[in-house]
Structure formats: structure tokens, C-alpha cells
PDB file of C-alpha atoms in Angstrom:
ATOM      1  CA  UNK A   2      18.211  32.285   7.139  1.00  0.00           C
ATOM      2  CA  UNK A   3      20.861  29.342   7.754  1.00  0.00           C
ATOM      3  CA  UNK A   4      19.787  26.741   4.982  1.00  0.00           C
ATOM      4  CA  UNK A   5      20.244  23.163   6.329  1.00  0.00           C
ATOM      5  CA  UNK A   6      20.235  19.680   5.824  1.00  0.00           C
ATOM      6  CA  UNK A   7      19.843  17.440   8.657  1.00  0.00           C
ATOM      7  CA  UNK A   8      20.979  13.329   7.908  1.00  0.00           C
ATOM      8  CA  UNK A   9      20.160  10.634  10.124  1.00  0.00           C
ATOM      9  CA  UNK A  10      19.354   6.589   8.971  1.00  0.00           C
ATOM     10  CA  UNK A  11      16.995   6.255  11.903  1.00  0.00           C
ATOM     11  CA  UNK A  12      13.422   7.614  10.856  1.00  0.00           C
ATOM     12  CA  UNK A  13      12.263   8.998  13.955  1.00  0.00           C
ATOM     13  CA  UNK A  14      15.810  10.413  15.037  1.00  0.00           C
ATOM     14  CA  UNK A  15      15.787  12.516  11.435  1.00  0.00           C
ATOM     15  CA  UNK A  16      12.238  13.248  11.990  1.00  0.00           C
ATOM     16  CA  UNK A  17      12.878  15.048  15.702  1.00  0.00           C
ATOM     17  CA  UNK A  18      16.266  16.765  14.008  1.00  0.00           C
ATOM     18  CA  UNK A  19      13.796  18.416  10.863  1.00  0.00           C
ATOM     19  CA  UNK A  20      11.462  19.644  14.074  1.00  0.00           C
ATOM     20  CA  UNK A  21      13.958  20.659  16.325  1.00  0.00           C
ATOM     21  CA  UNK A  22      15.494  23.126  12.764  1.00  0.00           C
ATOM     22  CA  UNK A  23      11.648  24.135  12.662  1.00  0.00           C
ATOM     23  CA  UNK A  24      11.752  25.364  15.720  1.00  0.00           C
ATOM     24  CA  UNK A  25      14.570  27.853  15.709  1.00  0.00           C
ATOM     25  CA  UNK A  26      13.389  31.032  13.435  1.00  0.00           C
ATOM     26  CA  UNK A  27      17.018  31.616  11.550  1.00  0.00           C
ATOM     27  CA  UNK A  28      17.142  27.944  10.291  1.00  0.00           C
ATOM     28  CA  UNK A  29      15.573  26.487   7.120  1.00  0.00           C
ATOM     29  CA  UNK A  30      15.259  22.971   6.673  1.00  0.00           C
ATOM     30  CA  UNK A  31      16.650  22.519   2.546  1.00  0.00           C
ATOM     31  CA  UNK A  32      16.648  18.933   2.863  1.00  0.00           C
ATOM     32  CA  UNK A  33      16.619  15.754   5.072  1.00  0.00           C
ATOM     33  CA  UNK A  34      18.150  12.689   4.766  1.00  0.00           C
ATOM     34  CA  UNK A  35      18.761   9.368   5.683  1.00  0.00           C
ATOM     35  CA  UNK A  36      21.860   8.044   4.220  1.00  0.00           C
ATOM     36  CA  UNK A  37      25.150   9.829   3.480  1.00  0.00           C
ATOM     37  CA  UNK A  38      24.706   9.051  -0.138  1.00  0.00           C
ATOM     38  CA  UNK A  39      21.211  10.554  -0.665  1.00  0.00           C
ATOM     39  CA  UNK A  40      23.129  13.784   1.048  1.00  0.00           C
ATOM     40  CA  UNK A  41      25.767  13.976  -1.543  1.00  0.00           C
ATOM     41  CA  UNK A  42      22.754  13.177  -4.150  1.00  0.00           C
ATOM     42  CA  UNK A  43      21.573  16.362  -3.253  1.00  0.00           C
ATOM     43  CA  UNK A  44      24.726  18.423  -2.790  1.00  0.00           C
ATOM     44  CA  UNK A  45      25.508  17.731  -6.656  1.00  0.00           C
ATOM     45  CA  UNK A  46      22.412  19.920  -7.393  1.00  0.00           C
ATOM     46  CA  UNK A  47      21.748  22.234  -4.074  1.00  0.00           C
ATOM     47  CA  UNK A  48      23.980  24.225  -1.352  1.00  0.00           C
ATOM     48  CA  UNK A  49      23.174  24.802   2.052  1.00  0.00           C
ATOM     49  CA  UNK A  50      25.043  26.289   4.930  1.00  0.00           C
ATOM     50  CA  UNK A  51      25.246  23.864   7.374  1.00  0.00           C
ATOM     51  CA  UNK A  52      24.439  19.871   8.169  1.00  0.00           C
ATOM     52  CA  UNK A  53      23.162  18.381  11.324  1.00  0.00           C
ATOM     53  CA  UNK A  54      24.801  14.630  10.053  1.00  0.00           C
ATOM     54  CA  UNK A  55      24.552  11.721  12.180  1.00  0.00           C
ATOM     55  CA  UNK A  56      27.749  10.103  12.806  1.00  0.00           C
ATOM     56  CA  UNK A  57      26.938   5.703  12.361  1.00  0.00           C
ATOM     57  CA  UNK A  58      25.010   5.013   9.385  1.00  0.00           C
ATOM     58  CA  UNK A  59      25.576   2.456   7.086  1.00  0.00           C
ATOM     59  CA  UNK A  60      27.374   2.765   3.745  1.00  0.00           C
ATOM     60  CA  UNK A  61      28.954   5.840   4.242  1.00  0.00           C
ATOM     61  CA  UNK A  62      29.442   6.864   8.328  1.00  0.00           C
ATOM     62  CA  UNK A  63      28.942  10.675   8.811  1.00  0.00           C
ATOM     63  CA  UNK A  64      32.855  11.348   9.215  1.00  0.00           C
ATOM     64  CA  UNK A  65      33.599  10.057   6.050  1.00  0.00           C
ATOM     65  CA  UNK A  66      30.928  12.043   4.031  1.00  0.00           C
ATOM     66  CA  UNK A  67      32.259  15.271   5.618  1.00  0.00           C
ATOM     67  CA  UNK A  68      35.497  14.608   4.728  1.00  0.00           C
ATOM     68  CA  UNK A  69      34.728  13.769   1.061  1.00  0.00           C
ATOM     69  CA  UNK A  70      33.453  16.714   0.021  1.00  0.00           C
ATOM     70  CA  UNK A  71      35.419  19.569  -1.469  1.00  0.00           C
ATOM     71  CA  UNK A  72      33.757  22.722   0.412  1.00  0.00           C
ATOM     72  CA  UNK A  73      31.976  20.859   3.093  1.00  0.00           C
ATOM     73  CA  UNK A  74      29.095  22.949   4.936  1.00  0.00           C
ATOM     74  CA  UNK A  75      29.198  23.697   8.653  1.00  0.00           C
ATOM     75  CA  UNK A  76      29.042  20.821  10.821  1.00  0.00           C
ATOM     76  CA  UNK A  77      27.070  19.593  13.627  1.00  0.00           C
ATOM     77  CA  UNK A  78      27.350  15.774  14.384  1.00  0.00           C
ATOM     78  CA  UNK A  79      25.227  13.750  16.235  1.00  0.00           C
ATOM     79  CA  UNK A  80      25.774  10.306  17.424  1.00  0.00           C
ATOM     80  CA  UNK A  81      25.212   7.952  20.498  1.00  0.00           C
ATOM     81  CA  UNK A  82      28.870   7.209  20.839  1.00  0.00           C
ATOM     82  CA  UNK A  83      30.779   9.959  22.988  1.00  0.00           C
ATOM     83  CA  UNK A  84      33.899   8.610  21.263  1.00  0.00           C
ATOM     84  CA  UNK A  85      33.043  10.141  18.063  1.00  0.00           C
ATOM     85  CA  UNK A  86      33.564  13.740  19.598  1.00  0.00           C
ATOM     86  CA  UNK A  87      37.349  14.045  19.587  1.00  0.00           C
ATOM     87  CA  UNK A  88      37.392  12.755  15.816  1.00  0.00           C
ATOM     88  CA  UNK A  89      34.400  15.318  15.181  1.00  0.00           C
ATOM     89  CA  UNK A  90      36.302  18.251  15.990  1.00  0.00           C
ATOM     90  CA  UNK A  91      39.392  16.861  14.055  1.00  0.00           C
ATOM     91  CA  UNK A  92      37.460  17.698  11.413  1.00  0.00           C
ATOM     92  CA  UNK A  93      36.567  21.514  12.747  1.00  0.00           C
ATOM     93  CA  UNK A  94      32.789  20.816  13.275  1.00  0.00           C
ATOM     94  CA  UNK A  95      30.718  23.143  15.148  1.00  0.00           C
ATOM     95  CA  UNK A  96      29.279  21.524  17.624  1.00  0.00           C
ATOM     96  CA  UNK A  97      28.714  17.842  18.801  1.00  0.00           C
ATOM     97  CA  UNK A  98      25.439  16.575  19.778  1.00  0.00           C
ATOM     98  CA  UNK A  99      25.118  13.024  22.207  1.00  0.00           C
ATOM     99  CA  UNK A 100      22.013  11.564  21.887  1.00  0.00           C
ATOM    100  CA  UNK A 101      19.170  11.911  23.190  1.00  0.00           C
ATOM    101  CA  UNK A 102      19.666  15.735  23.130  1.00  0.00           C
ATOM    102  CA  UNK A 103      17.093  18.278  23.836  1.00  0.00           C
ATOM    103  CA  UNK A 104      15.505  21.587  22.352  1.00  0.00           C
ATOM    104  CA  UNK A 105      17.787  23.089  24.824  1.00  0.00           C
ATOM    105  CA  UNK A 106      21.110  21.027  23.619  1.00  0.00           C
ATOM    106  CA  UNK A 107      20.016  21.860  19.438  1.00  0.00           C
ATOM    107  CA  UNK A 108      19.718  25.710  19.947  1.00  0.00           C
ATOM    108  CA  UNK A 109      22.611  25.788  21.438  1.00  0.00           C
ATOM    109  CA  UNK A 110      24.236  24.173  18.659  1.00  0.00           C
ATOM    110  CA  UNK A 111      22.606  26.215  16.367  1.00  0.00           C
ATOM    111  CA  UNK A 112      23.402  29.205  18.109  1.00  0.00           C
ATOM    112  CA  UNK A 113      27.023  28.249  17.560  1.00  0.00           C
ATOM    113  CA  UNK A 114      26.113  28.029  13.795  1.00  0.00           C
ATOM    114  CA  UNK A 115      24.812  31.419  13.778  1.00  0.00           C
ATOM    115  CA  UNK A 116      27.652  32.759  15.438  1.00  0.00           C
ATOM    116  CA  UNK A 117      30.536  31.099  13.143  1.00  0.00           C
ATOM    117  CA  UNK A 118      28.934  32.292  10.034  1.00  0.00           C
ATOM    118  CA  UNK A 119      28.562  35.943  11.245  1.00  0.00           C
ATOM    119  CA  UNK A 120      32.411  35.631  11.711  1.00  0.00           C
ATOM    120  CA  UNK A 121      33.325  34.620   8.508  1.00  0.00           C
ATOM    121  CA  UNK A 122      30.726  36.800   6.932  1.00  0.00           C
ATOM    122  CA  UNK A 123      32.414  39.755   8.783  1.00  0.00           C
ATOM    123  CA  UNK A 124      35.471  40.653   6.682  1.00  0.00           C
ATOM    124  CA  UNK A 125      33.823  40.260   3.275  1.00  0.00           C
ATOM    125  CA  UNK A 126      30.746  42.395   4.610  1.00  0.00           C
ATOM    126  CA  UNK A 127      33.243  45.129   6.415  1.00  0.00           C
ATOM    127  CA  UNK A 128      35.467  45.378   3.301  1.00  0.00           C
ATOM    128  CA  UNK A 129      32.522  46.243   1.413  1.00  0.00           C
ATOM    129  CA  UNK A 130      30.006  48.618   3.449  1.00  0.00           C
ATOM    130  CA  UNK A 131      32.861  50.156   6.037  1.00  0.00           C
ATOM    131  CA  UNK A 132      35.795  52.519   5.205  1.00  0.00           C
ATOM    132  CA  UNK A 133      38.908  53.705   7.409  1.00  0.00           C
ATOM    133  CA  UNK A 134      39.372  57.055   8.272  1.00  0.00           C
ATOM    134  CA  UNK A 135      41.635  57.827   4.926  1.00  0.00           C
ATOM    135  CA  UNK A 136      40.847  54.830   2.392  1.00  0.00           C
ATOM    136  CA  UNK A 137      40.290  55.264  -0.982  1.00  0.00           C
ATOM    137  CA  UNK A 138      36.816  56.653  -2.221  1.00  0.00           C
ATOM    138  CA  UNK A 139      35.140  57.240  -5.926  1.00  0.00           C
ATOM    139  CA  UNK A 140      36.998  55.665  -8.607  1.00  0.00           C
ATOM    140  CA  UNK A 141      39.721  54.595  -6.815  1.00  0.00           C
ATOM    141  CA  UNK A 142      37.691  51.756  -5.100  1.00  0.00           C
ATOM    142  CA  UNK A 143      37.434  50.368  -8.450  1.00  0.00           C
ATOM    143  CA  UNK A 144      41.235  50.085  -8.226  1.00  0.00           C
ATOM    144  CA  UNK A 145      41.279  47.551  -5.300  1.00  0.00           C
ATOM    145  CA  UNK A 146      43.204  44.418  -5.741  1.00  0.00           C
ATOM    146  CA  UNK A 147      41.431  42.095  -3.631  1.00  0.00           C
ATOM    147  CA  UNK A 148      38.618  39.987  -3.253  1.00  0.00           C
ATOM    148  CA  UNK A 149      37.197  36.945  -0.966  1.00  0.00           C
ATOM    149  CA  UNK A 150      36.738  33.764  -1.640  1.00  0.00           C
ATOM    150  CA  UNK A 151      35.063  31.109   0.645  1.00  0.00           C
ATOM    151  CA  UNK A 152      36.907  28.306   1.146  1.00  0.00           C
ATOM    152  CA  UNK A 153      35.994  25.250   3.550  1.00  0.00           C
ATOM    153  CA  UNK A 154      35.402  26.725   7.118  1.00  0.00           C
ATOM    154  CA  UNK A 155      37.080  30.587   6.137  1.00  0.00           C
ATOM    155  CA  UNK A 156      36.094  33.454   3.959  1.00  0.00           C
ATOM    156  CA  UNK A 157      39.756  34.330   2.630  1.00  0.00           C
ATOM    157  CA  UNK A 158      41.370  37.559   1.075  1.00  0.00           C
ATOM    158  CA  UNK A 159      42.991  37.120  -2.296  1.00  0.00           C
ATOM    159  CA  UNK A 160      45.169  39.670  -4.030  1.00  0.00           C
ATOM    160  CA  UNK A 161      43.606  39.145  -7.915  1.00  0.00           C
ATOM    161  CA  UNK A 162      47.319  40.478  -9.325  1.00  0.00           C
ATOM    162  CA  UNK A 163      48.490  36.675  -7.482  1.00  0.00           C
ATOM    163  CA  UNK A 164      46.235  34.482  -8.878  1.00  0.00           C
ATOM    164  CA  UNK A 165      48.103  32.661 -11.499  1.00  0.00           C
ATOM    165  CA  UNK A 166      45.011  31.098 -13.419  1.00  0.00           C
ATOM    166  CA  UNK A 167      41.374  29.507 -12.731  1.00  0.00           C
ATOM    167  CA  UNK A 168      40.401  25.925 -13.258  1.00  0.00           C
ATOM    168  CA  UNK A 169      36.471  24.990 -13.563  1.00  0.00           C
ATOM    169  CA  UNK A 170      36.104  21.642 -11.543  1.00  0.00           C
ATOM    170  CA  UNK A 171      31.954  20.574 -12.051  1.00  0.00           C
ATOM    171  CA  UNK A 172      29.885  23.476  -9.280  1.00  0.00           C
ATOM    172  CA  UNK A 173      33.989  24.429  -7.779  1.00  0.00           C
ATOM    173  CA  UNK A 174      36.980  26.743  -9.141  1.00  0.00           C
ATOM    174  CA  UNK A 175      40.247  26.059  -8.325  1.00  0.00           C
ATOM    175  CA  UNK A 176      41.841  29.174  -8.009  1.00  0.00           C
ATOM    176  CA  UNK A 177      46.245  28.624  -8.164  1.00  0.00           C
ATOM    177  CA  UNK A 178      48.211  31.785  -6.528  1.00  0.00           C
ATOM    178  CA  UNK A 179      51.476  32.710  -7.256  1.00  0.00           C
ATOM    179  CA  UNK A 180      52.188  32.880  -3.151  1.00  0.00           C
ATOM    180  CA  UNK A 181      50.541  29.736  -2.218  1.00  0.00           C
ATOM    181  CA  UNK A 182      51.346  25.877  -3.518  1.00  0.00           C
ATOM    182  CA  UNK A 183      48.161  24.614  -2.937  1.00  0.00           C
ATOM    183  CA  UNK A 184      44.996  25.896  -4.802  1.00  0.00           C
ATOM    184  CA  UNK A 185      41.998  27.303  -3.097  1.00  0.00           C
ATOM    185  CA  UNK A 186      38.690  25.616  -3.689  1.00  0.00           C
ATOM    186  CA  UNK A 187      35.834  27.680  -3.932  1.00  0.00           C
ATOM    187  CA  UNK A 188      32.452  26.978  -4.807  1.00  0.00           C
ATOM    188  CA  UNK A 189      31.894  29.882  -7.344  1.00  0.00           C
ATOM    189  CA  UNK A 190      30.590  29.891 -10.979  1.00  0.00           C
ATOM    190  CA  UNK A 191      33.382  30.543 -14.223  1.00  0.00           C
ATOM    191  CA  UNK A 192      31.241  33.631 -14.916  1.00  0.00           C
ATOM    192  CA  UNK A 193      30.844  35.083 -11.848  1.00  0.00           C
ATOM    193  CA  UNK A 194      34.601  35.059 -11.433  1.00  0.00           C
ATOM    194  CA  UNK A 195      34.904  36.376 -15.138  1.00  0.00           C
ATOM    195  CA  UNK A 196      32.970  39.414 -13.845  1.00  0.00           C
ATOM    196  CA  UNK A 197      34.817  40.053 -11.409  1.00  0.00           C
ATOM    197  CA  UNK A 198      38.609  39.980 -12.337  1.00  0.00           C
ATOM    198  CA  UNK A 199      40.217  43.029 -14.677  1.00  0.00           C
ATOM    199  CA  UNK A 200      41.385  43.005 -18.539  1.00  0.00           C
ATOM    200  CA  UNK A 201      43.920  41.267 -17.634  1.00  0.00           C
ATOM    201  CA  UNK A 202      42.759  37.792 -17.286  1.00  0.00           C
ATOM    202  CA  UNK A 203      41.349  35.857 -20.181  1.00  0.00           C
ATOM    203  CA  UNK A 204      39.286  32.537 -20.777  1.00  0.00           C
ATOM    204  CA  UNK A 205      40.974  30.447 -22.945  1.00  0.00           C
ATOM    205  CA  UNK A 206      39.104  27.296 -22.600  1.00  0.00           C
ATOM    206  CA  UNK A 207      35.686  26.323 -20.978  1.00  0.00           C
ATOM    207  CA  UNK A 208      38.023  25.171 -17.946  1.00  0.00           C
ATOM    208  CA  UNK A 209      40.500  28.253 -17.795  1.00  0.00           C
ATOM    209  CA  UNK A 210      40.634  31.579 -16.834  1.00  0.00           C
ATOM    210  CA  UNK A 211      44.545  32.289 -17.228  1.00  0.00           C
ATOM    211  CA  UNK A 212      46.142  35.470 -15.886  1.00  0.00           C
ATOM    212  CA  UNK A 213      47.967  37.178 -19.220  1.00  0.00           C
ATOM    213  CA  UNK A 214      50.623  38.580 -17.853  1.00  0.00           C
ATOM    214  CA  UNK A 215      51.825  34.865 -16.277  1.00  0.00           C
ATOM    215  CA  UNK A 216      52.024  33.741 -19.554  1.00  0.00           C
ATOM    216  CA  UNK A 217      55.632  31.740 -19.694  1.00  0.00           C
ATOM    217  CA  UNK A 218      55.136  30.752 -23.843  1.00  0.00           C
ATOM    218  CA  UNK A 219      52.551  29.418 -25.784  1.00  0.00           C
ATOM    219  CA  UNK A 220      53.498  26.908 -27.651  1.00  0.00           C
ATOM    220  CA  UNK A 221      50.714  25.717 -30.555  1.00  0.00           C
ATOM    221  CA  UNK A 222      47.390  24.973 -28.888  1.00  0.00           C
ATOM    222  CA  UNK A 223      48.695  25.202 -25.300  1.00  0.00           C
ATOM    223  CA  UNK A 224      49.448  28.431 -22.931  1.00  0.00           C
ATOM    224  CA  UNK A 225      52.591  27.450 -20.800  1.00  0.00           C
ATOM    225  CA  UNK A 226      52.216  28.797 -17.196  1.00  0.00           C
ATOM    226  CA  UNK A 227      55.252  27.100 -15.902  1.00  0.00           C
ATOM    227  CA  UNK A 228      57.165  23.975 -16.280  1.00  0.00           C
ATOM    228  CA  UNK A 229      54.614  21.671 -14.821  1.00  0.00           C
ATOM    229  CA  UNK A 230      51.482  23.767 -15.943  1.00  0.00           C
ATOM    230  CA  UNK A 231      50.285  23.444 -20.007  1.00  0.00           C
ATOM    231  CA  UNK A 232      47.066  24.977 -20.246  1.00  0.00           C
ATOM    232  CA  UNK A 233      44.840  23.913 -23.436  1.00  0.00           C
ATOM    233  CA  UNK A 234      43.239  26.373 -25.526  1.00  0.00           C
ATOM    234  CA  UNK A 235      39.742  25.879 -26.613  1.00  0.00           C
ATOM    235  CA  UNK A 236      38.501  26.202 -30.221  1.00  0.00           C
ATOM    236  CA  UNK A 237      35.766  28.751 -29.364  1.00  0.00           C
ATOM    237  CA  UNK A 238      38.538  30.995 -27.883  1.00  0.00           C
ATOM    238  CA  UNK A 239      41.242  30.983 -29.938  1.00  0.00           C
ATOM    239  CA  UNK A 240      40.402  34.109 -32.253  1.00  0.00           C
ATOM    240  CA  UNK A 241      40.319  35.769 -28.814  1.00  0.00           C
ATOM    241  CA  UNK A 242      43.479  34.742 -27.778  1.00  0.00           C
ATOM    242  CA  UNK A 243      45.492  35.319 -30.899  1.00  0.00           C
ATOM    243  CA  UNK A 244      43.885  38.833 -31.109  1.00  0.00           C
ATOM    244  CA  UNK A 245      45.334  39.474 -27.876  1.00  0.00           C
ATOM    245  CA  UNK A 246      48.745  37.907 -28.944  1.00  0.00           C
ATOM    246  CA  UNK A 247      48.850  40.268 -32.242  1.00  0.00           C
ATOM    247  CA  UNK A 248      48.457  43.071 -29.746  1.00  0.00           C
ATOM    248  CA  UNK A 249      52.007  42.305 -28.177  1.00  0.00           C
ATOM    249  CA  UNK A 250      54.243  40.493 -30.642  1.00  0.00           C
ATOM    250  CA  UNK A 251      56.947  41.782 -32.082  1.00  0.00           C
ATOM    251  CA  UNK A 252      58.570  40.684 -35.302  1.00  0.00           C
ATOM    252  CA  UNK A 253      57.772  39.537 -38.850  1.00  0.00           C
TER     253      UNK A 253
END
């Protein structure tokens, strides 16, 4: 099921959106909506896959919301004004609705949903269930380097031996590569990403995940990455940390 929200500040134009959703059997209306700010209200404590979001409302217009949120959701807009469509696409949105649109115009739309998240659920799902003629089986698949991380409109491969270190940001990780300048933002929990990543990457601080063998200095109550990056070191994890430091020093 595609989990949606549908936004719209006209009552009767949000109430034909939630029974159009109701209609089609692989959506699920999470949540509907009728200002841009009750949307984000909800996004602080939910997810969902994809937003049907009008385009005018007051306060905060539809193209604005999208583009204020970190990870945004799949988009359909809809909106009276044909004019909004070339902006709606700047902003890589699935599908544009003009209203009045039909059953006929929404299941298309949501057909387009259905389709785009197949795609990007496609690598992630082949890397795990399908192997090449010739890949690595047994223990050696606990060996593999990579993982995939969603990030705005594209499920991305990362190598774990380039990730650099991991910053908590509220429900979002920021995830800093050694190939890349600019993080990627993924909506991911601290401890699922803890589970995931080898011996070699340590918390140091409810905020930081730090790959050890990046480690420029340390320097007192800080981990230096590079010379723009001092990482702090939380109280609760400093025994950790020094243990791991007595491990490699050498000297009196």
C-alpha cells in the first residue's frame, strides 16, 4: 500500500481527493489536510509515501511546502492554474492534476505513483533477493560494502568504507562521504544505522556516528575529522572511546 496524504484549503475539493485515494486499492489515505502547515504538523510525527498537495492555499502555497522539507514525499499537485505545471515539475513531481479532474485523470496519476516507487524500490530489492551468475554466497555476503539509502526522489548506493561520519538531525541522518561534498539526507533512525555499519564505526555522541579509521586527531573532548570538521564527544561515550584509543596508542 502507497500511504498518502492529500492537502487542499477548499473543503469539498480535499473531500473528493480523500474519495478519489479510496477508490484506488494500492492507496491509503494517512492523512488529509487543509493547510500546508497542518501537513508539516503531521510530517513531524508520521511518514507517508506520497502527497496529492494543492498548489494556492493561503499561508504556505503548495510549492513552497514541498520545497521546505528535507526528504519530501512523492508529488502530485493539483491546482486550477495551468501555469503552475512547468514550476511543478521543476520540482520533479509526479504528476500534475488541473482542476476539475476526474476518476479517470487521479488513477492515472496514481498509476504514475505506483510506477516511480517500484523503480526506486528495484535496486535495493534486486541487491538483496537476486544474485549474478558468480557473486559472492555464504559468508562472504556478509562482506559487502554497500548499502542504500533513500534520499529525496532516489534510492542511492553507498560504499559504507566512504562514509566519513553520521550526524542525527531530529527524524533525518546526514550521512558525509569521503567522494561527495554534499551530505545525503536520509530519513533513517541513529540505531538502525548503528546496526547496520561494521566495528569500525563508533558513536561518540548522541549526534555522531564517526568512522574510526577517518580519525585526523582528537584533541581533548573533540574527534577532528578534518580541518573544518570537530566532532564533540559525549559524556556517556567517552569510556568507549578511550577504550578504543588505548587499543591503538603507542607510547608512555
Amino acid at each position: 500500500m502507497i500511504r498518502c496524504m492529500a492537502i487542499d484549503d477548499e473543503p469539498l475539493a480535499l473531500q473528493q481527493l480523500a474519495a478519489y485515494i479510496g477508490k484506488v486499492p494500492f492507496l491509503e489515505l494517512a492523512a488529509q489536510c487543509q493547510s500546508a502547515i497542518e501537513a508539516k504538523q503531521f510530517l513531524e510525527q508520521d511518514t507517508v509515501d506520497a502527497i496529492f498537495c494543492d498548489i494556492n492555499m493561503p499561508d504556505l502555497n503548495g510549492m513552497d511546502f514541498v520545497k521546505s522539507l528535507i526528504v519530501p514525499p512523492l508529488i502530485v499537485f493539483t491546482t486550477a492554474y495551468a501555469e503552475y505545471a512547468v514550476e511543478g515539475f521543476k520540482v520533479n513531481a509526479v504528476d500534475y492534476l488541473l482542476k476539475p479532474f476526474g476518476m479517470q485523470d487521479f488513477q492515472r496519476a496514481a498509476l504514475r505513483l505506483k510506477e516511480r516507487l517500484e523503480t526506486q524500490a528495484a535496486p535495493a530489492a534486486s541487491e538483496g533477493t537476486t544474485r549474478p551468475q558468480g557473486a559472492p554466497t555464504g559468508d562472504s555476503a556478509a562482506t559487502d560494502d554497500t548499502i542504500f539509502l533513500k534520499t529525496e526522489y532516489r534510492i542511492v548506493k553507498v560504499s559504507i568504507s566512504d562514509i566519513r561520519y553520521i550526524e542525527a538531525m531530529s527524524e533525518y541522518l546526514k550521512v558525509y562521504l569521503e567522494s561527495e561534498q554534499k551530505p545525503i539526507v536520509t530519513l533513517l533512525s541513529m540505531k538502525k544505522m548503528e546496526e547496520r555499519l561494521p566495528d569500525y564505526f563508533m558513536r561518540i555522541h548522541r549526534s555522531y556516528i564517526i568512522n574510526l579509521t577517518k580519525i585526523q586527531e582528537v584533541n581533548k573532548n573533540r574527534v577532528i575529522m578534518d580541518s573544518e570538521t570537530y566532532l564533540p564527544i559525549g559524556d556517556m561515550y567517552k569510556e568507549a572511546f578511550q577504550a578504543y584509543l588505548d587499543t591503538k596508542f603507542l607510547g608512555k
